[in-house]
């Protein structure tokens, strides 16, 4: 049980990273980005490209930080893949979402477009990497280490947690200490008010995509390090992502963080009682529960 | 075979006639309606005659194509009620698709005997006729939609979308992992085709004696033609039902809700109630679509009802054909299904090209069709959000 | 003139976050009057309308209409009590024609029941014809008849205001709340609007409560006039009394003064 909780925290931190971006986009650009899960998949697959193709070509040797499953290649690949995902997010905004925004399309229309984009991304992944599940490192024995209370964890998971924490801290500092970050929080909280008080919303929108994309990319990589890559992984993330966002209150990054962790833990712990295949359904049940009890989320936000 | 010729000849004739008439009316608005009609009829008869003379192989292919296009037309119609007229964002169509298919299958099949339970599990099997299956599918889907609507329709509009994904996923997992219910991932087989007894020997007991010689030589292919007629009749009935509702004050309220929920409420309409009705009606239509699919395929398994075939393609159909226009929705079904089927040859075409780039790529050629579909959806949203036909200006005209 | 109180607002309060938009506001409107509601920008007038018509739920306080409590009822229930409103920013149904915008409104349409539209099309059709005639008459009345088949989205700002008024007329209202009916309406249309409101009030006995910033219009059309400031009722009286009232002047000047300082 305790062990499942720890796994839940790891999985939850991946969800939280995605959900933070999603909630910022939701709050600032005011639409549900149904392509967010697939942005996470993009991060994971771009990292695969670097690790398996680009960096070997550049002559970066294959290394491994024992007892972790990855080495220098991954260390280089993570920031590059995050940047690539952010770039893709910005390009998508320019090509698809911004024209719709300027046309004053309804939020549902933007969500629709996101759905189409999600589908485009997924088919590209299918074309470029094929339908089969893959891993960054194949055939590696992942030996767990023992923590107190007889908890088994994989070393990778510890690193993932630490990296997540690092990213969240950076985001926290950015949101709390910089002017741009404060403007962003204000916009996520109340876009109309922000516009009136002279905040450049287009710049904020751009920044939102950069941050949301980069975090999604990181989340996808972290997930894939611990488990595997499949073209459909993005679709599977969608329910827990949205559940986390709604649980935390739309537009609230800290709420999304907490929401992600809660969803992750509940989903993992539930596997002790019911068929693990039902994990997405557990996220859904949780979502329904939130909608019934507190549709504005536990940390306020807009309903 | 002869039956296929007749059915397809008449159908394609009618379809072409309607299309030509509509085009004529648009291009020569001055001419009298009788001119438009006779032009349509003339071309329609020619087209029908041409189709009915086609070679047997093509004919059979065309029949299967039309059946699937018709079934997807039913789904487009259902989605059009929800999205096109009311603005409800349902991206869990696959869930209602699966639910309809499984419900109808469980109602119409017989429960397997205990000897085979080890290989084949099925919780219920009511052995009821086809129509009962379809009605059951509609009712079960309507009930699920009702519960879903009660939960989400009072909240932000996109909560519905997320919840529909959840429903679709849950239903798929349910049928996949609960073996006792409907044989798990293996799925159900032996779902009866309606009127299948016609080609048995001796034919259906209820058939009057004089009709028996007529059906004597019929084969499985004729059964497909009969099923095409059934699908078209179902589509026509549903089209009528939706049109009738949309043209009346009921549809006017739905459209007002789509335009401005709050103002509709201020005009004295119970917005929640109407949204619920729209969601449920759309879901019931989708349930019927699922049932039609199950009885056509005769076997179903959970892996069919993935987002691609169950949800995306239907969205593409409605968006391409024209949301807010029932003719457009059906036309979109025909066109997009045509593109989807037509591009199989495209993948054959590009495979050698892809092989030259990388040896792995040809096997992935089918995914280019996915890409095409996604691109189509995004492009329509960006460039022609009203779709091919778009909404008519005067919708309320009973 | 009967002096029955038609609309009675008692101690209404509404907070938006930290901001109190309506603060223990009490006022009443007598049947058969055209009552003006004025006040500086941000005084809470629109919010008050939204509270009365069920658009928002008040944090505390009560609203009575014809002596019946309507506080917190959903908007469509309040509408059926024959209390209608227009919006400050027109909320027309864009992708519907002007005629359809009006035909939507009447209550008790049989065709709104799906089963009636399937199984009793004759009945529905007959009722549609009646509603259509009524809508055409209303369009004639507000002089929008030439635009009946135009998409509502294509109307000018002033025409949309008229459309809003026309929509309320479709409901045979007992009372209409008008939120800045004159804003953005050109002078010719404006004269027409005023004439329409007076005609409705004196001939059909419709009671009006209207928010307006155009003082000439208020002073000519309305009696009594209620002044709101900072979410409260500040003063009430005949136009002449209001024009002389020190507090009113202060409220308006004060806000202008503050605005000047802010810039
Ligand atoms: N939905 C809302 N959320 C937050 N604040 C609001 C909201 N609606 C109104 N307010 C605030 O409440 C106050 C009162 O606004 P209201 O629109 O009622 O003023 P008003 O008297 O109608 O002004 P105007 O003459 O400009 O129309 C304003 O400060 C406004 O910013
Ligand atoms: Mg106002």
PDB file of C-alpha atoms in Angstrom, chain B residues 11-263:
ATOM      1  CA  UNK B  11     -30.518   4.272 -54.446  1.00  0.00           C
ATOM      2  CA  UNK B  12     -27.783   5.796 -56.540  1.00  0.00           C
ATOM      3  CA  UNK B  13     -30.401   7.097 -58.926  1.00  0.00           C
ATOM      4  CA  UNK B  14     -32.239   8.861 -56.107  1.00  0.00           C
ATOM      5  CA  UNK B  15     -29.055  10.191 -54.576  1.00  0.00           C
ATOM      6  CA  UNK B  16     -27.707  11.560 -57.847  1.00  0.00           C
ATOM      7  CA  UNK B  17     -31.100  12.984 -58.717  1.00  0.00           C
ATOM      8  CA  UNK B  18     -31.259  14.839 -55.407  1.00  0.00           C
ATOM      9  CA  UNK B  19     -27.722  16.134 -55.803  1.00  0.00           C
ATOM     10  CA  UNK B  20     -28.224  17.298 -59.371  1.00  0.00           C
ATOM     11  CA  UNK B  21     -31.503  18.936 -58.503  1.00  0.00           C
ATOM     12  CA  UNK B  22     -29.896  20.821 -55.616  1.00  0.00           C
ATOM     13  CA  UNK B  23     -26.954  21.903 -57.751  1.00  0.00           C
ATOM     14  CA  UNK B  24     -29.230  22.973 -60.559  1.00  0.00           C
ATOM     15  CA  UNK B  25     -31.309  25.006 -58.143  1.00  0.00           C
ATOM     16  CA  UNK B  26     -28.175  26.742 -56.934  1.00  0.00           C
ATOM     17  CA  UNK B  27     -26.662  27.465 -60.349  1.00  0.00           C
ATOM     18  CA  UNK B  28     -29.809  28.392 -62.218  1.00  0.00           C
ATOM     19  CA  UNK B  29     -32.023  29.885 -59.566  1.00  0.00           C
ATOM     20  CA  UNK B  30     -34.116  31.546 -62.271  1.00  0.00           C
ATOM     21  CA  UNK B  31     -35.329  28.334 -63.853  1.00  0.00           C
ATOM     22  CA  UNK B  32     -38.565  26.796 -62.687  1.00  0.00           C
ATOM     23  CA  UNK B  33     -38.430  24.092 -60.049  1.00  0.00           C
ATOM     24  CA  UNK B  34     -39.834  21.631 -62.563  1.00  0.00           C
ATOM     25  CA  UNK B  35     -36.743  22.180 -64.699  1.00  0.00           C
ATOM     26  CA  UNK B  36     -34.478  21.437 -61.742  1.00  0.00           C
ATOM     27  CA  UNK B  37     -36.468  18.364 -60.899  1.00  0.00           C
ATOM     28  CA  UNK B  38     -36.510  16.962 -64.409  1.00  0.00           C
ATOM     29  CA  UNK B  39     -32.783  17.588 -64.800  1.00  0.00           C
ATOM     30  CA  UNK B  40     -32.222  15.702 -61.566  1.00  0.00           C
ATOM     31  CA  UNK B  41     -34.480  12.856 -62.576  1.00  0.00           C
ATOM     32  CA  UNK B  42     -32.862  12.507 -65.973  1.00  0.00           C
ATOM     33  CA  UNK B  43     -29.319  12.333 -64.644  1.00  0.00           C
ATOM     34  CA  UNK B  44     -30.515  10.179 -61.780  1.00  0.00           C
ATOM     35  CA  UNK B  45     -32.058   7.597 -64.089  1.00  0.00           C
ATOM     36  CA  UNK B  46     -28.878   7.513 -66.172  1.00  0.00           C
ATOM     37  CA  UNK B  47     -26.716   7.106 -63.090  1.00  0.00           C
ATOM     38  CA  UNK B  48     -28.984   4.438 -61.695  1.00  0.00           C
ATOM     39  CA  UNK B  49     -28.941   2.544 -64.968  1.00  0.00           C
ATOM     40  CA  UNK B  50     -25.173   2.793 -65.183  1.00  0.00           C
ATOM     41  CA  UNK B  51     -24.668   1.575 -61.614  1.00  0.00           C
ATOM     42  CA  UNK B  52     -27.052  -1.310 -62.057  1.00  0.00           C
ATOM     43  CA  UNK B  53     -25.057  -2.497 -65.071  1.00  0.00           C
ATOM     44  CA  UNK B  54     -21.805  -2.639 -63.171  1.00  0.00           C
ATOM     45  CA  UNK B  55     -19.803  -5.779 -62.865  1.00  0.00           C
ATOM     46  CA  UNK B  56     -20.701  -8.038 -59.931  1.00  0.00           C
ATOM     47  CA  UNK B  57     -17.495  -7.477 -57.970  1.00  0.00           C
ATOM     48  CA  UNK B  58     -17.808  -3.716 -58.041  1.00  0.00           C
ATOM     49  CA  UNK B  59     -21.442  -3.975 -57.189  1.00  0.00           C
ATOM     50  CA  UNK B  60     -20.769  -6.005 -54.058  1.00  0.00           C
ATOM     51  CA  UNK B  61     -18.077  -3.566 -53.057  1.00  0.00           C
ATOM     52  CA  UNK B  62     -20.406  -0.648 -53.581  1.00  0.00           C
ATOM     53  CA  UNK B  63     -23.051  -2.297 -51.411  1.00  0.00           C
ATOM     54  CA  UNK B  64     -20.671  -2.707 -48.471  1.00  0.00           C
ATOM     55  CA  UNK B  65     -19.445   0.841 -48.973  1.00  0.00           C
ATOM     56  CA  UNK B  66     -22.955   2.237 -48.927  1.00  0.00           C
ATOM     57  CA  UNK B  67     -23.907   0.261 -45.832  1.00  0.00           C
ATOM     58  CA  UNK B  68     -20.993   1.638 -43.849  1.00  0.00           C
ATOM     59  CA  UNK B  69     -21.523   5.160 -45.192  1.00  0.00           C
ATOM     60  CA  UNK B  70     -25.168   4.882 -44.212  1.00  0.00           C
ATOM     61  CA  UNK B  71     -24.329   3.691 -40.699  1.00  0.00           C
ATOM     62  CA  UNK B  72     -21.892   6.553 -40.309  1.00  0.00           C
ATOM     63  CA  UNK B  73     -24.602   8.824 -41.651  1.00  0.00           C
ATOM     64  CA  UNK B  74     -26.728   7.780 -38.672  1.00  0.00           C
ATOM     65  CA  UNK B  75     -23.911   8.746 -36.320  1.00  0.00           C
ATOM     66  CA  UNK B  76     -23.409  12.087 -38.051  1.00  0.00           C
ATOM     67  CA  UNK B  77     -27.085  12.773 -37.649  1.00  0.00           C
ATOM     68  CA  UNK B  78     -26.858  12.050 -33.926  1.00  0.00           C
ATOM     69  CA  UNK B  79     -23.797  14.232 -33.503  1.00  0.00           C
ATOM     70  CA  UNK B  80     -25.439  16.967 -35.521  1.00  0.00           C
ATOM     71  CA  UNK B  81     -28.318  17.117 -33.048  1.00  0.00           C
ATOM     72  CA  UNK B  82     -25.850  17.515 -30.201  1.00  0.00           C
ATOM     73  CA  UNK B  83     -23.167  19.663 -31.769  1.00  0.00           C
ATOM     74  CA  UNK B  84     -24.615  21.204 -34.900  1.00  0.00           C
ATOM     75  CA  UNK B  85     -27.811  22.447 -33.327  1.00  0.00           C
ATOM     76  CA  UNK B  86     -27.141  22.655 -29.609  1.00  0.00           C
ATOM     77  CA  UNK B  87     -23.388  23.155 -29.415  1.00  0.00           C
ATOM     78  CA  UNK B  88     -22.860  20.186 -27.103  1.00  0.00           C
ATOM     79  CA  UNK B  89     -19.312  18.918 -27.341  1.00  0.00           C
ATOM     80  CA  UNK B  90     -19.439  15.121 -27.298  1.00  0.00           C
ATOM     81  CA  UNK B  91     -16.070  13.517 -27.968  1.00  0.00           C
ATOM     82  CA  UNK B  92     -17.030  10.165 -26.563  1.00  0.00           C
ATOM     83  CA  UNK B  93     -19.136   9.014 -29.480  1.00  0.00           C
ATOM     84  CA  UNK B  94     -17.150   5.776 -29.489  1.00  0.00           C
ATOM     85  CA  UNK B  95     -18.690   4.973 -26.101  1.00  0.00           C
ATOM     86  CA  UNK B  96     -22.240   5.215 -27.384  1.00  0.00           C
ATOM     87  CA  UNK B  97     -21.163   3.368 -30.528  1.00  0.00           C
ATOM     88  CA  UNK B  98     -19.888   0.460 -28.424  1.00  0.00           C
ATOM     89  CA  UNK B  99     -22.786   0.534 -26.022  1.00  0.00           C
ATOM     90  CA  UNK B 100     -25.321   0.468 -28.823  1.00  0.00           C
ATOM     91  CA  UNK B 101     -23.530  -2.334 -30.622  1.00  0.00           C
ATOM     92  CA  UNK B 102     -23.120  -4.491 -27.538  1.00  0.00           C
ATOM     93  CA  UNK B 103     -26.631  -3.872 -26.264  1.00  0.00           C
ATOM     94  CA  UNK B 104     -28.218  -4.844 -29.526  1.00  0.00           C
ATOM     95  CA  UNK B 105     -25.932  -7.874 -29.791  1.00  0.00           C
ATOM     96  CA  UNK B 106     -26.754  -9.076 -26.283  1.00  0.00           C
ATOM     97  CA  UNK B 107     -30.454  -8.646 -26.889  1.00  0.00           C
ATOM     98  CA  UNK B 108     -30.557 -10.495 -30.181  1.00  0.00           C
ATOM     99  CA  UNK B 109     -28.133 -13.373 -29.614  1.00  0.00           C
ATOM    100  CA  UNK B 110     -28.814 -16.531 -27.680  1.00  0.00           C
ATOM    101  CA  UNK B 111     -26.945 -17.206 -24.481  1.00  0.00           C
ATOM    102  CA  UNK B 112     -24.342 -19.889 -25.208  1.00  0.00           C
ATOM    103  CA  UNK B 113     -24.950 -23.332 -23.693  1.00  0.00           C
ATOM    104  CA  UNK B 114     -23.002 -24.156 -20.511  1.00  0.00           C
ATOM    105  CA  UNK B 115     -20.707 -26.603 -22.350  1.00  0.00           C
ATOM    106  CA  UNK B 116     -18.880 -23.787 -24.117  1.00  0.00           C
ATOM    107  CA  UNK B 117     -18.783 -21.313 -21.246  1.00  0.00           C
ATOM    108  CA  UNK B 118     -15.122 -21.981 -20.857  1.00  0.00           C
ATOM    109  CA  UNK B 119     -14.471 -20.569 -24.322  1.00  0.00           C
ATOM    110  CA  UNK B 120     -17.316 -18.207 -24.727  1.00  0.00           C
ATOM    111  CA  UNK B 121     -18.908 -16.182 -21.986  1.00  0.00           C
ATOM    112  CA  UNK B 122     -21.914 -13.979 -22.269  1.00  0.00           C
ATOM    113  CA  UNK B 123     -23.938 -12.657 -19.367  1.00  0.00           C
ATOM    114  CA  UNK B 124     -27.212 -12.267 -21.172  1.00  0.00           C
ATOM    115  CA  UNK B 125     -28.641 -13.358 -24.487  1.00  0.00           C
ATOM    116  CA  UNK B 126     -32.285 -12.596 -24.953  1.00  0.00           C
ATOM    117  CA  UNK B 127     -32.759 -14.001 -28.455  1.00  0.00           C
ATOM    118  CA  UNK B 128     -35.068 -11.179 -29.454  1.00  0.00           C
ATOM    119  CA  UNK B 129     -35.661  -9.831 -32.955  1.00  0.00           C
ATOM    120  CA  UNK B 130     -33.501  -7.181 -34.619  1.00  0.00           C
ATOM    121  CA  UNK B 131     -35.907  -4.303 -34.016  1.00  0.00           C
ATOM    122  CA  UNK B 132     -36.057  -5.019 -30.301  1.00  0.00           C
ATOM    123  CA  UNK B 133     -32.261  -4.953 -30.317  1.00  0.00           C
ATOM    124  CA  UNK B 134     -32.160  -1.534 -31.944  1.00  0.00           C
ATOM    125  CA  UNK B 135     -34.758  -0.127 -29.569  1.00  0.00           C
ATOM    126  CA  UNK B 136     -32.852  -1.549 -26.631  1.00  0.00           C
ATOM    127  CA  UNK B 137     -29.636  -0.002 -27.918  1.00  0.00           C
ATOM    128  CA  UNK B 138     -31.333   3.370 -28.222  1.00  0.00           C
ATOM    129  CA  UNK B 139     -32.822   3.141 -24.737  1.00  0.00           C
ATOM    130  CA  UNK B 140     -29.609   2.092 -23.013  1.00  0.00           C
ATOM    131  CA  UNK B 141     -27.599   4.813 -24.747  1.00  0.00           C
ATOM    132  CA  UNK B 142     -30.291   7.332 -23.920  1.00  0.00           C
ATOM    133  CA  UNK B 143     -30.184   6.324 -20.278  1.00  0.00           C
ATOM    134  CA  UNK B 144     -26.413   6.684 -20.058  1.00  0.00           C
ATOM    135  CA  UNK B 145     -26.638  10.056 -21.779  1.00  0.00           C
ATOM    136  CA  UNK B 146     -29.341  11.112 -19.342  1.00  0.00           C
ATOM    137  CA  UNK B 147     -27.169  10.302 -16.333  1.00  0.00           C
ATOM    138  CA  UNK B 148     -24.198  12.004 -17.928  1.00  0.00           C
ATOM    139  CA  UNK B 149     -26.257  15.067 -18.748  1.00  0.00           C
ATOM    140  CA  UNK B 150     -27.741  15.328 -15.277  1.00  0.00           C
ATOM    141  CA  UNK B 151     -24.202  15.355 -13.935  1.00  0.00           C
ATOM    142  CA  UNK B 152     -22.500  17.727 -16.337  1.00  0.00           C
ATOM    143  CA  UNK B 153     -24.910  19.892 -18.291  1.00  0.00           C
ATOM    144  CA  UNK B 154     -25.358  22.430 -15.528  1.00  0.00           C
ATOM    145  CA  UNK B 155     -21.610  23.042 -15.438  1.00  0.00           C
ATOM    146  CA  UNK B 156     -19.165  24.628 -17.885  1.00  0.00           C
ATOM    147  CA  UNK B 157     -19.763  23.472 -21.406  1.00  0.00           C
ATOM    148  CA  UNK B 158     -16.421  21.691 -21.775  1.00  0.00           C
ATOM    149  CA  UNK B 159     -16.977  19.538 -18.702  1.00  0.00           C
ATOM    150  CA  UNK B 160     -19.362  17.568 -20.846  1.00  0.00           C
ATOM    151  CA  UNK B 161     -16.584  16.896 -23.343  1.00  0.00           C
ATOM    152  CA  UNK B 162     -14.235  15.559 -20.697  1.00  0.00           C
ATOM    153  CA  UNK B 163     -16.946  13.456 -19.162  1.00  0.00           C
ATOM    154  CA  UNK B 164     -17.825  11.945 -22.536  1.00  0.00           C
ATOM    155  CA  UNK B 165     -14.207  10.835 -22.983  1.00  0.00           C
ATOM    156  CA  UNK B 166     -14.475   9.235 -19.583  1.00  0.00           C
ATOM    157  CA  UNK B 167     -17.664   7.418 -20.499  1.00  0.00           C
ATOM    158  CA  UNK B 168     -16.196   6.164 -23.753  1.00  0.00           C
ATOM    159  CA  UNK B 169     -13.030   4.895 -22.085  1.00  0.00           C
ATOM    160  CA  UNK B 170     -14.919   3.291 -19.225  1.00  0.00           C
ATOM    161  CA  UNK B 171     -17.299   1.484 -21.544  1.00  0.00           C
ATOM    162  CA  UNK B 172     -14.458   0.179 -23.665  1.00  0.00           C
ATOM    163  CA  UNK B 173     -12.497  -1.041 -20.633  1.00  0.00           C
ATOM    164  CA  UNK B 174     -15.642  -2.579 -19.216  1.00  0.00           C
ATOM    165  CA  UNK B 175     -16.299  -4.691 -22.297  1.00  0.00           C
ATOM    166  CA  UNK B 176     -12.625  -5.451 -22.624  1.00  0.00           C
ATOM    167  CA  UNK B 177     -11.937  -6.709 -19.134  1.00  0.00           C
ATOM    168  CA  UNK B 178     -15.238  -8.119 -17.928  1.00  0.00           C
ATOM    169  CA  UNK B 179     -15.173 -11.500 -19.629  1.00  0.00           C
ATOM    170  CA  UNK B 180     -18.397 -12.724 -18.069  1.00  0.00           C
ATOM    171  CA  UNK B 181     -20.303  -9.824 -19.579  1.00  0.00           C
ATOM    172  CA  UNK B 182     -19.606 -10.100 -23.279  1.00  0.00           C
ATOM    173  CA  UNK B 183     -16.636 -12.363 -23.719  1.00  0.00           C
ATOM    174  CA  UNK B 184     -14.018  -9.703 -22.952  1.00  0.00           C
ATOM    175  CA  UNK B 185     -11.442  -8.795 -25.524  1.00  0.00           C
ATOM    176  CA  UNK B 186     -12.517 -11.682 -27.782  1.00  0.00           C
ATOM    177  CA  UNK B 187     -15.829  -9.974 -28.349  1.00  0.00           C
ATOM    178  CA  UNK B 188     -19.138 -11.385 -29.473  1.00  0.00           C
ATOM    179  CA  UNK B 189     -19.792 -13.432 -32.570  1.00  0.00           C
ATOM    180  CA  UNK B 190     -22.835 -14.751 -34.314  1.00  0.00           C
ATOM    181  CA  UNK B 191     -24.881 -11.585 -34.095  1.00  0.00           C
ATOM    182  CA  UNK B 192     -27.837 -12.285 -36.361  1.00  0.00           C
ATOM    183  CA  UNK B 193     -28.497 -10.403 -39.570  1.00  0.00           C
ATOM    184  CA  UNK B 194     -32.142  -9.407 -39.869  1.00  0.00           C
ATOM    185  CA  UNK B 195     -34.131 -11.436 -42.394  1.00  0.00           C
ATOM    186  CA  UNK B 196     -31.259 -13.926 -42.621  1.00  0.00           C
ATOM    187  CA  UNK B 197     -33.834 -16.704 -42.801  1.00  0.00           C
ATOM    188  CA  UNK B 198     -34.717 -15.572 -46.315  1.00  0.00           C
ATOM    189  CA  UNK B 199     -31.695 -17.292 -47.760  1.00  0.00           C
ATOM    190  CA  UNK B 200     -32.076 -20.432 -45.716  1.00  0.00           C
ATOM    191  CA  UNK B 201     -33.643 -23.557 -47.042  1.00  0.00           C
ATOM    192  CA  UNK B 202     -36.518 -23.710 -46.332  1.00  0.00           C
ATOM    193  CA  UNK B 203     -36.986 -19.908 -45.991  1.00  0.00           C
ATOM    194  CA  UNK B 204     -38.625 -18.087 -43.106  1.00  0.00           C
ATOM    195  CA  UNK B 205     -41.748 -19.729 -41.803  1.00  0.00           C
ATOM    196  CA  UNK B 206     -43.730 -16.494 -41.866  1.00  0.00           C
ATOM    197  CA  UNK B 207     -43.147 -15.959 -45.562  1.00  0.00           C
ATOM    198  CA  UNK B 208     -46.366 -16.506 -47.561  1.00  0.00           C
ATOM    199  CA  UNK B 209     -46.235 -19.429 -49.960  1.00  0.00           C
ATOM    200  CA  UNK B 210     -46.387 -17.332 -53.111  1.00  0.00           C
ATOM    201  CA  UNK B 211     -43.263 -15.396 -52.078  1.00  0.00           C
ATOM    202  CA  UNK B 212     -41.152 -18.459 -51.440  1.00  0.00           C
ATOM    203  CA  UNK B 213     -40.130 -19.081 -55.057  1.00  0.00           C
ATOM    204  CA  UNK B 214     -39.084 -15.425 -55.315  1.00  0.00           C
ATOM    205  CA  UNK B 215     -36.386 -15.761 -52.697  1.00  0.00           C
ATOM    206  CA  UNK B 216     -35.354 -19.250 -53.742  1.00  0.00           C
ATOM    207  CA  UNK B 217     -32.081 -18.345 -55.403  1.00  0.00           C
ATOM    208  CA  UNK B 218     -30.950 -15.631 -52.995  1.00  0.00           C
ATOM    209  CA  UNK B 219     -27.440 -15.711 -51.580  1.00  0.00           C
ATOM    210  CA  UNK B 220     -25.500 -13.982 -48.821  1.00  0.00           C
ATOM    211  CA  UNK B 221     -24.821 -11.096 -51.187  1.00  0.00           C
ATOM    212  CA  UNK B 222     -28.503 -10.450 -51.558  1.00  0.00           C
ATOM    213  CA  UNK B 223     -28.681 -10.336 -47.821  1.00  0.00           C
ATOM    214  CA  UNK B 224     -26.236  -7.430 -47.928  1.00  0.00           C
ATOM    215  CA  UNK B 225     -28.481  -5.648 -50.379  1.00  0.00           C
ATOM    216  CA  UNK B 226     -31.422  -6.200 -48.064  1.00  0.00           C
ATOM    217  CA  UNK B 227     -29.399  -4.830 -45.192  1.00  0.00           C
ATOM    218  CA  UNK B 228     -28.571  -1.783 -47.252  1.00  0.00           C
ATOM    219  CA  UNK B 229     -32.272  -1.171 -47.676  1.00  0.00           C
ATOM    220  CA  UNK B 230     -32.746  -1.515 -43.920  1.00  0.00           C
ATOM    221  CA  UNK B 231     -29.943   0.939 -43.194  1.00  0.00           C
ATOM    222  CA  UNK B 232     -31.288   3.437 -45.679  1.00  0.00           C
ATOM    223  CA  UNK B 233     -34.774   3.136 -44.231  1.00  0.00           C
ATOM    224  CA  UNK B 234     -33.440   3.665 -40.718  1.00  0.00           C
ATOM    225  CA  UNK B 235     -31.433   6.657 -41.879  1.00  0.00           C
ATOM    226  CA  UNK B 236     -34.452   8.112 -43.626  1.00  0.00           C
ATOM    227  CA  UNK B 237     -36.672   7.644 -40.584  1.00  0.00           C
ATOM    228  CA  UNK B 238     -34.115   9.237 -38.274  1.00  0.00           C
ATOM    229  CA  UNK B 239     -33.559  12.050 -40.747  1.00  0.00           C
ATOM    230  CA  UNK B 240     -37.265  12.740 -40.772  1.00  0.00           C
ATOM    231  CA  UNK B 241     -37.474  12.667 -36.988  1.00  0.00           C
ATOM    232  CA  UNK B 242     -34.550  15.041 -36.532  1.00  0.00           C
ATOM    233  CA  UNK B 243     -35.670  17.388 -39.300  1.00  0.00           C
ATOM    234  CA  UNK B 244     -39.177  17.552 -37.892  1.00  0.00           C
ATOM    235  CA  UNK B 245     -37.815  18.444 -34.477  1.00  0.00           C
ATOM    236  CA  UNK B 246     -35.320  20.970 -35.771  1.00  0.00           C
ATOM    237  CA  UNK B 247     -37.803  22.769 -37.992  1.00  0.00           C
ATOM    238  CA  UNK B 248     -40.230  23.179 -35.134  1.00  0.00           C
ATOM    239  CA  UNK B 249     -39.952  25.453 -32.099  1.00  0.00           C
ATOM    240  CA  UNK B 250     -38.012  22.693 -30.336  1.00  0.00           C
ATOM    241  CA  UNK B 251     -35.122  23.107 -32.733  1.00  0.00           C
ATOM    242  CA  UNK B 252     -35.373  26.869 -32.499  1.00  0.00           C
ATOM    243  CA  UNK B 253     -34.746  26.687 -28.780  1.00  0.00           C
ATOM    244  CA  UNK B 254     -31.772  24.379 -29.315  1.00  0.00           C
ATOM    245  CA  UNK B 255     -30.235  26.770 -31.795  1.00  0.00           C
ATOM    246  CA  UNK B 256     -30.809  29.693 -29.462  1.00  0.00           C
ATOM    247  CA  UNK B 257     -29.007  27.760 -26.734  1.00  0.00           C
ATOM    248  CA  UNK B 258     -26.120  27.220 -29.104  1.00  0.00           C
ATOM    249  CA  UNK B 259     -25.971  30.945 -29.795  1.00  0.00           C
ATOM    250  CA  UNK B 260     -26.396  32.261 -26.259  1.00  0.00           C
ATOM    251  CA  UNK B 261     -27.371  30.094 -23.345  1.00  0.00           C
ATOM    252  CA  UNK B 262     -28.036  32.877 -20.899  1.00  0.00           C
ATOM    253  CA  UNK B 263     -30.179  34.906 -23.251  1.00  0.00           C
TER     254      UNK B 263
END
